[in-house]
């Protein structure tokens, strides 16, 4: 018998499109995602620190249930696309690995170690078989892929108030952990590739309409949202009816 899902965990991973955008731009972004079956990856900082500038290419989701998403949507907007969690996990999605400030020094040391491993790996063909650091390229890459999921638990804003990123309940698909569709290899669902638009190149991950559970739009966009949901064969959620106001 399948266990009933806990009320504070969503079985759908939602990618919200409206951060820092007007409603019109947010819906345009959602439409583009649905039309092209592509999610654009962006470079996001793992930690907010002047002496640690590591950024990773990723696309982000949250597993906050819609009915608890009011605070989250104040920042990330009211337009979203929800993906079936098991489908995204199969592609390589993973919850962000939150670490508190007390562990920041360890994170920087790990980053330094990885940097040295990369440098040693570049010259591997000239190195002796017996060496002080014996590791493979795959092992180095595995370390790097894991660190792409690291996220600072909280940080101080410009007004010195604390922002707790842990409350975002973030999940990620990261560029390094996705199989790459290059050359003549077509981009299939779950694969990354570069996409050019208006003279700019973007890294993307492709998905299938079968991966989509629902889209979310505000009530005033209900008619447009219904057409979009019908187009990709998913359910439509109206923000005002799904999120506790």
PDB file of C-alpha atoms in Angstrom:
ATOM      1  CA  UNK A   1       0.000   0.000   0.000  1.00  0.00           C
ATOM      2  CA  UNK A   2       1.465   3.333  -0.999  1.00  0.00           C
ATOM      3  CA  UNK A   3       1.977   5.750   1.873  1.00  0.00           C
ATOM      4  CA  UNK A   4      -0.014   8.944   1.699  1.00  0.00           C
ATOM      5  CA  UNK A   5       2.203  11.928   0.884  1.00  0.00           C
ATOM      6  CA  UNK A   6       2.866  14.201   3.828  1.00  0.00           C
ATOM      7  CA  UNK A   7       0.973  17.501   3.608  1.00  0.00           C
ATOM      8  CA  UNK A   8       4.137  19.605   3.826  1.00  0.00           C
ATOM      9  CA  UNK A   9       5.859  17.929   0.851  1.00  0.00           C
ATOM     10  CA  UNK A  10       4.785  18.372  -2.754  1.00  0.00           C
ATOM     11  CA  UNK A  11       5.045  15.416  -5.113  1.00  0.00           C
ATOM     12  CA  UNK A  12       5.452  18.004  -7.873  1.00  0.00           C
ATOM     13  CA  UNK A  13       8.559  20.151  -8.367  1.00  0.00           C
ATOM     14  CA  UNK A  14       7.497  23.659  -9.363  1.00  0.00           C
ATOM     15  CA  UNK A  15       9.654  26.004 -11.428  1.00  0.00           C
ATOM     16  CA  UNK A  16       8.382  29.566 -10.922  1.00  0.00           C
ATOM     17  CA  UNK A  17       9.019  32.079 -13.728  1.00  0.00           C
ATOM     18  CA  UNK A  18       8.144  35.485 -12.287  1.00  0.00           C
ATOM     19  CA  UNK A  19      11.060  36.626 -10.134  1.00  0.00           C
ATOM     20  CA  UNK A  20      11.751  40.303 -10.802  1.00  0.00           C
ATOM     21  CA  UNK A  21       9.409  40.337 -13.811  1.00  0.00           C
ATOM     22  CA  UNK A  22       6.076  41.854 -14.711  1.00  0.00           C
ATOM     23  CA  UNK A  23       3.106  39.512 -15.021  1.00  0.00           C
ATOM     24  CA  UNK A  24       3.260  39.864 -18.783  1.00  0.00           C
ATOM     25  CA  UNK A  25       6.948  38.911 -18.912  1.00  0.00           C
ATOM     26  CA  UNK A  26       6.448  36.039 -16.467  1.00  0.00           C
ATOM     27  CA  UNK A  27       3.655  34.578 -18.583  1.00  0.00           C
ATOM     28  CA  UNK A  28       5.749  35.070 -21.711  1.00  0.00           C
ATOM     29  CA  UNK A  29       8.566  33.084 -20.073  1.00  0.00           C
ATOM     30  CA  UNK A  30       6.112  30.332 -19.099  1.00  0.00           C
ATOM     31  CA  UNK A  31       4.727  30.241 -22.642  1.00  0.00           C
ATOM     32  CA  UNK A  32       8.232  29.965 -24.095  1.00  0.00           C
ATOM     33  CA  UNK A  33       9.043  27.058 -21.767  1.00  0.00           C
ATOM     34  CA  UNK A  34       5.890  25.201 -22.808  1.00  0.00           C
ATOM     35  CA  UNK A  35       6.285  25.939 -26.537  1.00  0.00           C
ATOM     36  CA  UNK A  36       9.925  24.868 -26.717  1.00  0.00           C
ATOM     37  CA  UNK A  37       9.871  22.122 -24.036  1.00  0.00           C
ATOM     38  CA  UNK A  38      13.065  23.679 -22.702  1.00  0.00           C
ATOM     39  CA  UNK A  39      14.129  25.011 -19.323  1.00  0.00           C
ATOM     40  CA  UNK A  40      16.934  27.556 -19.390  1.00  0.00           C
ATOM     41  CA  UNK A  41      19.781  27.086 -16.930  1.00  0.00           C
ATOM     42  CA  UNK A  42      21.296  30.088 -15.181  1.00  0.00           C
ATOM     43  CA  UNK A  43      24.444  30.643 -13.129  1.00  0.00           C
ATOM     44  CA  UNK A  44      23.532  31.007  -9.481  1.00  0.00           C
ATOM     45  CA  UNK A  45      25.859  31.608  -6.502  1.00  0.00           C
ATOM     46  CA  UNK A  46      26.070  28.804  -3.984  1.00  0.00           C
ATOM     47  CA  UNK A  47      27.161  31.199  -1.258  1.00  0.00           C
ATOM     48  CA  UNK A  48      26.789  34.948  -0.783  1.00  0.00           C
ATOM     49  CA  UNK A  49      30.361  35.860   0.127  1.00  0.00           C
ATOM     50  CA  UNK A  50      32.913  38.283  -1.287  1.00  0.00           C
ATOM     51  CA  UNK A  51      35.742  35.770  -0.858  1.00  0.00           C
ATOM     52  CA  UNK A  52      33.907  32.810  -2.395  1.00  0.00           C
ATOM     53  CA  UNK A  53      32.446  33.361  -5.856  1.00  0.00           C
ATOM     54  CA  UNK A  54      31.554  29.808  -6.934  1.00  0.00           C
ATOM     55  CA  UNK A  55      28.560  29.740  -9.279  1.00  0.00           C
ATOM     56  CA  UNK A  56      26.907  26.713 -10.846  1.00  0.00           C
ATOM     57  CA  UNK A  57      24.728  26.399 -13.958  1.00  0.00           C
ATOM     58  CA  UNK A  58      21.353  25.069 -12.871  1.00  0.00           C
ATOM     59  CA  UNK A  59      17.596  25.192 -13.151  1.00  0.00           C
ATOM     60  CA  UNK A  60      15.770  25.435  -9.832  1.00  0.00           C
ATOM     61  CA  UNK A  61      12.512  24.048  -8.465  1.00  0.00           C
ATOM     62  CA  UNK A  62      10.763  23.896  -5.115  1.00  0.00           C
ATOM     63  CA  UNK A  63       8.745  21.129  -3.479  1.00  0.00           C
ATOM     64  CA  UNK A  64       6.748  23.551  -1.328  1.00  0.00           C
ATOM     65  CA  UNK A  65       3.085  22.539  -1.758  1.00  0.00           C
ATOM     66  CA  UNK A  66       1.023  25.160  -3.565  1.00  0.00           C
ATOM     67  CA  UNK A  67      -1.169  25.775  -0.547  1.00  0.00           C
ATOM     68  CA  UNK A  68       1.947  26.801   1.454  1.00  0.00           C
ATOM     69  CA  UNK A  69       3.618  28.784  -1.346  1.00  0.00           C
ATOM     70  CA  UNK A  70       2.372  32.317  -0.570  1.00  0.00           C
ATOM     71  CA  UNK A  71       5.627  33.538   1.018  1.00  0.00           C
ATOM     72  CA  UNK A  72       7.717  31.870  -1.691  1.00  0.00           C
ATOM     73  CA  UNK A  73       5.634  33.417  -4.469  1.00  0.00           C
ATOM     74  CA  UNK A  74       6.130  36.917  -3.068  1.00  0.00           C
ATOM     75  CA  UNK A  75       9.668  36.584  -4.417  1.00  0.00           C
ATOM     76  CA  UNK A  76       9.328  34.167  -7.310  1.00  0.00           C
ATOM     77  CA  UNK A  77       5.985  35.214  -8.777  1.00  0.00           C
ATOM     78  CA  UNK A  78       2.638  33.564  -9.438  1.00  0.00           C
ATOM     79  CA  UNK A  79       3.388  31.806 -12.728  1.00  0.00           C
ATOM     80  CA  UNK A  80       4.875  28.329 -12.618  1.00  0.00           C
ATOM     81  CA  UNK A  81       5.185  24.933 -14.220  1.00  0.00           C
ATOM     82  CA  UNK A  82       5.056  21.815 -12.068  1.00  0.00           C
ATOM     83  CA  UNK A  83       6.967  18.663 -12.973  1.00  0.00           C
ATOM     84  CA  UNK A  84       6.395  15.151 -11.677  1.00  0.00           C
ATOM     85  CA  UNK A  85       9.023  14.619  -9.018  1.00  0.00           C
ATOM     86  CA  UNK A  86       9.849  11.043  -9.988  1.00  0.00           C
ATOM     87  CA  UNK A  87      10.475  12.149 -13.587  1.00  0.00           C
ATOM     88  CA  UNK A  88      12.857  14.912 -12.524  1.00  0.00           C
ATOM     89  CA  UNK A  89      14.678  12.595 -10.116  1.00  0.00           C
ATOM     90  CA  UNK A  90      15.229  10.187 -13.013  1.00  0.00           C
ATOM     91  CA  UNK A  91      16.882  13.072 -14.919  1.00  0.00           C
ATOM     92  CA  UNK A  92      19.152  13.835 -11.966  1.00  0.00           C
ATOM     93  CA  UNK A  93      17.229  16.403  -9.902  1.00  0.00           C
ATOM     94  CA  UNK A  94      18.322  16.554  -6.280  1.00  0.00           C
ATOM     95  CA  UNK A  95      17.421  18.661  -3.239  1.00  0.00           C
ATOM     96  CA  UNK A  96      19.881  21.453  -2.529  1.00  0.00           C
ATOM     97  CA  UNK A  97      22.429  20.489   0.140  1.00  0.00           C
ATOM     98  CA  UNK A  98      22.107  23.293   2.686  1.00  0.00           C
ATOM     99  CA  UNK A  99      25.093  24.119   4.881  1.00  0.00           C
ATOM    100  CA  UNK A 100      25.219  26.670   7.686  1.00  0.00           C
ATOM    101  CA  UNK A 101      27.810  29.398   8.153  1.00  0.00           C
ATOM    102  CA  UNK A 102      29.630  27.270  10.730  1.00  0.00           C
ATOM    103  CA  UNK A 103      30.655  24.945   7.879  1.00  0.00           C
ATOM    104  CA  UNK A 104      31.684  27.679   5.424  1.00  0.00           C
ATOM    105  CA  UNK A 105      35.408  27.311   6.129  1.00  0.00           C
ATOM    106  CA  UNK A 106      35.152  23.604   5.302  1.00  0.00           C
ATOM    107  CA  UNK A 107      33.366  24.398   2.033  1.00  0.00           C
ATOM    108  CA  UNK A 108      36.179  26.774   1.003  1.00  0.00           C
ATOM    109  CA  UNK A 109      38.778  24.120   1.792  1.00  0.00           C
ATOM    110  CA  UNK A 110      36.863  21.600  -0.284  1.00  0.00           C
ATOM    111  CA  UNK A 111      36.727  24.088  -3.147  1.00  0.00           C
ATOM    112  CA  UNK A 112      40.478  24.597  -2.911  1.00  0.00           C
ATOM    113  CA  UNK A 113      41.058  20.845  -2.984  1.00  0.00           C
ATOM    114  CA  UNK A 114      38.930  20.481  -6.093  1.00  0.00           C
ATOM    115  CA  UNK A 115      40.854  23.276  -7.773  1.00  0.00           C
ATOM    116  CA  UNK A 116      44.142  21.476  -7.144  1.00  0.00           C
ATOM    117  CA  UNK A 117      42.669  18.195  -8.359  1.00  0.00           C
ATOM    118  CA  UNK A 118      41.589  19.886 -11.596  1.00  0.00           C
ATOM    119  CA  UNK A 119      45.075  21.331 -12.092  1.00  0.00           C
ATOM    120  CA  UNK A 120      46.695  17.945 -11.543  1.00  0.00           C
ATOM    121  CA  UNK A 121      44.180  16.315 -13.905  1.00  0.00           C
ATOM    122  CA  UNK A 122      45.099  18.690 -16.763  1.00  0.00           C
ATOM    123  CA  UNK A 123      48.654  17.311 -16.862  1.00  0.00           C
ATOM    124  CA  UNK A 124      47.764  13.707 -16.137  1.00  0.00           C
ATOM    125  CA  UNK A 125      49.174  12.275 -19.378  1.00  0.00           C
ATOM    126  CA  UNK A 126      52.654  13.461 -18.360  1.00  0.00           C
ATOM    127  CA  UNK A 127      52.443  12.220 -14.766  1.00  0.00           C
ATOM    128  CA  UNK A 128      54.006   9.083 -13.416  1.00  0.00           C
ATOM    129  CA  UNK A 129      51.876   6.038 -12.633  1.00  0.00           C
ATOM    130  CA  UNK A 130      52.756   6.292  -8.951  1.00  0.00           C
ATOM    131  CA  UNK A 131      51.884   9.731  -7.609  1.00  0.00           C
ATOM    132  CA  UNK A 132      50.981  11.318  -4.309  1.00  0.00           C
ATOM    133  CA  UNK A 133      47.370  11.993  -5.377  1.00  0.00           C
ATOM    134  CA  UNK A 134      45.958   9.033  -7.246  1.00  0.00           C
ATOM    135  CA  UNK A 135      42.477   9.819  -8.570  1.00  0.00           C
ATOM    136  CA  UNK A 136      40.591   9.587 -11.844  1.00  0.00           C
ATOM    137  CA  UNK A 137      38.929  12.258 -13.958  1.00  0.00           C
ATOM    138  CA  UNK A 138      35.521  10.723 -13.161  1.00  0.00           C
ATOM    139  CA  UNK A 139      36.215  10.992  -9.436  1.00  0.00           C
ATOM    140  CA  UNK A 140      37.113  14.677  -9.785  1.00  0.00           C
ATOM    141  CA  UNK A 141      33.962  15.295 -11.811  1.00  0.00           C
ATOM    142  CA  UNK A 142      31.829  13.476  -9.216  1.00  0.00           C
ATOM    143  CA  UNK A 143      33.168  15.826  -6.511  1.00  0.00           C
ATOM    144  CA  UNK A 144      32.337  18.826  -8.663  1.00  0.00           C
ATOM    145  CA  UNK A 145      28.817  17.604  -9.412  1.00  0.00           C
ATOM    146  CA  UNK A 146      28.085  17.167  -5.718  1.00  0.00           C
ATOM    147  CA  UNK A 147      29.313  20.684  -4.854  1.00  0.00           C
ATOM    148  CA  UNK A 148      26.946  22.117  -7.493  1.00  0.00           C
ATOM    149  CA  UNK A 149      24.092  21.156  -5.149  1.00  0.00           C
ATOM    150  CA  UNK A 150      25.518  23.075  -2.179  1.00  0.00           C
ATOM    151  CA  UNK A 151      23.512  26.049  -0.959  1.00  0.00           C
ATOM    152  CA  UNK A 152      24.038  28.488   1.883  1.00  0.00           C
ATOM    153  CA  UNK A 153      21.457  27.979   4.645  1.00  0.00           C
ATOM    154  CA  UNK A 154      21.025  31.720   5.199  1.00  0.00           C
ATOM    155  CA  UNK A 155      22.739  35.025   4.513  1.00  0.00           C
ATOM    156  CA  UNK A 156      22.592  38.686   5.516  1.00  0.00           C
ATOM    157  CA  UNK A 157      20.905  41.054   3.077  1.00  0.00           C
ATOM    158  CA  UNK A 158      22.002  44.587   2.265  1.00  0.00           C
ATOM    159  CA  UNK A 159      19.822  45.829   5.119  1.00  0.00           C
ATOM    160  CA  UNK A 160      21.622  43.330   7.426  1.00  0.00           C
ATOM    161  CA  UNK A 161      18.465  41.298   7.901  1.00  0.00           C
ATOM    162  CA  UNK A 162      18.755  37.527   7.612  1.00  0.00           C
ATOM    163  CA  UNK A 163      17.285  35.728   4.613  1.00  0.00           C
ATOM    164  CA  UNK A 164      16.882  31.987   5.203  1.00  0.00           C
ATOM    165  CA  UNK A 165      17.335  30.264   1.838  1.00  0.00           C
ATOM    166  CA  UNK A 166      16.510  26.934   3.475  1.00  0.00           C
ATOM    167  CA  UNK A 167      12.845  27.963   3.421  1.00  0.00           C
ATOM    168  CA  UNK A 168      12.903  27.809  -0.395  1.00  0.00           C
ATOM    169  CA  UNK A 169      13.023  23.988  -0.216  1.00  0.00           C
ATOM    170  CA  UNK A 170      15.065  24.060  -3.395  1.00  0.00           C
ATOM    171  CA  UNK A 171      15.704  21.233  -5.856  1.00  0.00           C
ATOM    172  CA  UNK A 172      18.139  21.492  -8.763  1.00  0.00           C
ATOM    173  CA  UNK A 173      19.067  20.075 -12.110  1.00  0.00           C
ATOM    174  CA  UNK A 174      22.683  21.062 -12.736  1.00  0.00           C
ATOM    175  CA  UNK A 175      24.504  21.323 -16.040  1.00  0.00           C
ATOM    176  CA  UNK A 176      27.408  19.089 -15.039  1.00  0.00           C
ATOM    177  CA  UNK A 177      25.150  16.277 -13.860  1.00  0.00           C
ATOM    178  CA  UNK A 178      23.096  16.176 -17.087  1.00  0.00           C
ATOM    179  CA  UNK A 179      24.080  14.185 -20.186  1.00  0.00           C
ATOM    180  CA  UNK A 180      25.061  16.614 -22.945  1.00  0.00           C
ATOM    181  CA  UNK A 181      23.584  16.553 -26.463  1.00  0.00           C
ATOM    182  CA  UNK A 182      26.438  17.736 -28.653  1.00  0.00           C
ATOM    183  CA  UNK A 183      27.369  17.427 -32.313  1.00  0.00           C
ATOM    184  CA  UNK A 184      24.903  15.198 -34.125  1.00  0.00           C
ATOM    185  CA  UNK A 185      23.468  13.827 -30.899  1.00  0.00           C
ATOM    186  CA  UNK A 186      19.862  15.096 -30.615  1.00  0.00           C
ATOM    187  CA  UNK A 187      18.668  16.684 -27.399  1.00  0.00           C
ATOM    188  CA  UNK A 188      16.313  14.223 -25.760  1.00  0.00           C
ATOM    189  CA  UNK A 189      14.314  14.845 -22.549  1.00  0.00           C
ATOM    190  CA  UNK A 190      16.664  14.974 -19.576  1.00  0.00           C
ATOM    191  CA  UNK A 191      19.624  16.151 -21.678  1.00  0.00           C
ATOM    192  CA  UNK A 192      21.374  19.519 -21.698  1.00  0.00           C
ATOM    193  CA  UNK A 193      22.434  21.482 -24.749  1.00  0.00           C
ATOM    194  CA  UNK A 194      23.200  25.033 -25.853  1.00  0.00           C
ATOM    195  CA  UNK A 195      20.429  27.075 -27.426  1.00  0.00           C
ATOM    196  CA  UNK A 196      20.899  30.283 -29.393  1.00  0.00           C
ATOM    197  CA  UNK A 197      18.412  33.148 -29.450  1.00  0.00           C
ATOM    198  CA  UNK A 198      18.913  36.749 -30.532  1.00  0.00           C
ATOM    199  CA  UNK A 199      22.635  36.161 -30.899  1.00  0.00           C
ATOM    200  CA  UNK A 200      23.011  34.810 -27.340  1.00  0.00           C
ATOM    201  CA  UNK A 201      23.782  31.255 -26.270  1.00  0.00           C
ATOM    202  CA  UNK A 202      21.997  29.605 -23.348  1.00  0.00           C
ATOM    203  CA  UNK A 203      22.383  26.238 -21.684  1.00  0.00           C
ATOM    204  CA  UNK A 204      19.080  24.368 -21.517  1.00  0.00           C
ATOM    205  CA  UNK A 205      17.554  21.074 -20.421  1.00  0.00           C
ATOM    206  CA  UNK A 206      14.814  19.467 -22.476  1.00  0.00           C
ATOM    207  CA  UNK A 207      11.676  17.881 -21.010  1.00  0.00           C
ATOM    208  CA  UNK A 208       8.714  15.897 -22.295  1.00  0.00           C
ATOM    209  CA  UNK A 209       5.057  16.886 -21.968  1.00  0.00           C
ATOM    210  CA  UNK A 210       4.657  13.629 -20.000  1.00  0.00           C
ATOM    211  CA  UNK A 211       6.921  15.152 -17.334  1.00  0.00           C
ATOM    212  CA  UNK A 212       4.512  18.034 -16.645  1.00  0.00           C
ATOM    213  CA  UNK A 213       1.877  17.773 -13.931  1.00  0.00           C
ATOM    214  CA  UNK A 214       0.350  21.275 -14.111  1.00  0.00           C
ATOM    215  CA  UNK A 215       0.946  24.939 -14.806  1.00  0.00           C
ATOM    216  CA  UNK A 216      -0.001  27.770 -12.441  1.00  0.00           C
ATOM    217  CA  UNK A 217      -1.310  31.190 -13.482  1.00  0.00           C
ATOM    218  CA  UNK A 218      -3.238  33.986 -11.725  1.00  0.00           C
ATOM    219  CA  UNK A 219      -6.993  34.165 -12.289  1.00  0.00           C
ATOM    220  CA  UNK A 220      -6.775  37.018 -14.794  1.00  0.00           C
ATOM    221  CA  UNK A 221      -4.648  34.713 -17.007  1.00  0.00           C
ATOM    222  CA  UNK A 222      -7.053  31.785 -16.702  1.00  0.00           C
ATOM    223  CA  UNK A 223      -8.143  31.757 -20.358  1.00  0.00           C
ATOM    224  CA  UNK A 224      -4.592  31.991 -21.699  1.00  0.00           C
ATOM    225  CA  UNK A 225      -3.457  29.450 -19.141  1.00  0.00           C
ATOM    226  CA  UNK A 226      -6.199  27.015 -20.152  1.00  0.00           C
ATOM    227  CA  UNK A 227      -5.035  27.161 -23.771  1.00  0.00           C
ATOM    228  CA  UNK A 228      -1.428  26.620 -22.699  1.00  0.00           C
ATOM    229  CA  UNK A 229      -2.337  23.682 -20.458  1.00  0.00           C
ATOM    230  CA  UNK A 230      -4.386  22.104 -23.243  1.00  0.00           C
ATOM    231  CA  UNK A 231      -1.456  22.551 -25.623  1.00  0.00           C
ATOM    232  CA  UNK A 232       0.871  20.425 -23.498  1.00  0.00           C
ATOM    233  CA  UNK A 233      -1.788  18.137 -22.035  1.00  0.00           C
ATOM    234  CA  UNK A 234      -1.483  19.045 -18.352  1.00  0.00           C
ATOM    235  CA  UNK A 235      -3.704  20.371 -15.580  1.00  0.00           C
ATOM    236  CA  UNK A 236      -4.220  24.054 -14.865  1.00  0.00           C
ATOM    237  CA  UNK A 237      -3.965  25.507 -11.371  1.00  0.00           C
ATOM    238  CA  UNK A 238      -5.280  28.990 -10.656  1.00  0.00           C
ATOM    239  CA  UNK A 239      -3.026  30.769  -8.183  1.00  0.00           C
ATOM    240  CA  UNK A 240      -5.806  32.393  -6.152  1.00  0.00           C
ATOM    241  CA  UNK A 241      -7.593  29.021  -5.738  1.00  0.00           C
ATOM    242  CA  UNK A 242      -4.475  26.925  -5.060  1.00  0.00           C
ATOM    243  CA  UNK A 243      -2.390  29.150  -2.803  1.00  0.00           C
ATOM    244  CA  UNK A 244      -3.786  30.184   0.575  1.00  0.00           C
ATOM    245  CA  UNK A 245      -4.057  33.968   0.426  1.00  0.00           C
TER     246      UNK A 245
END
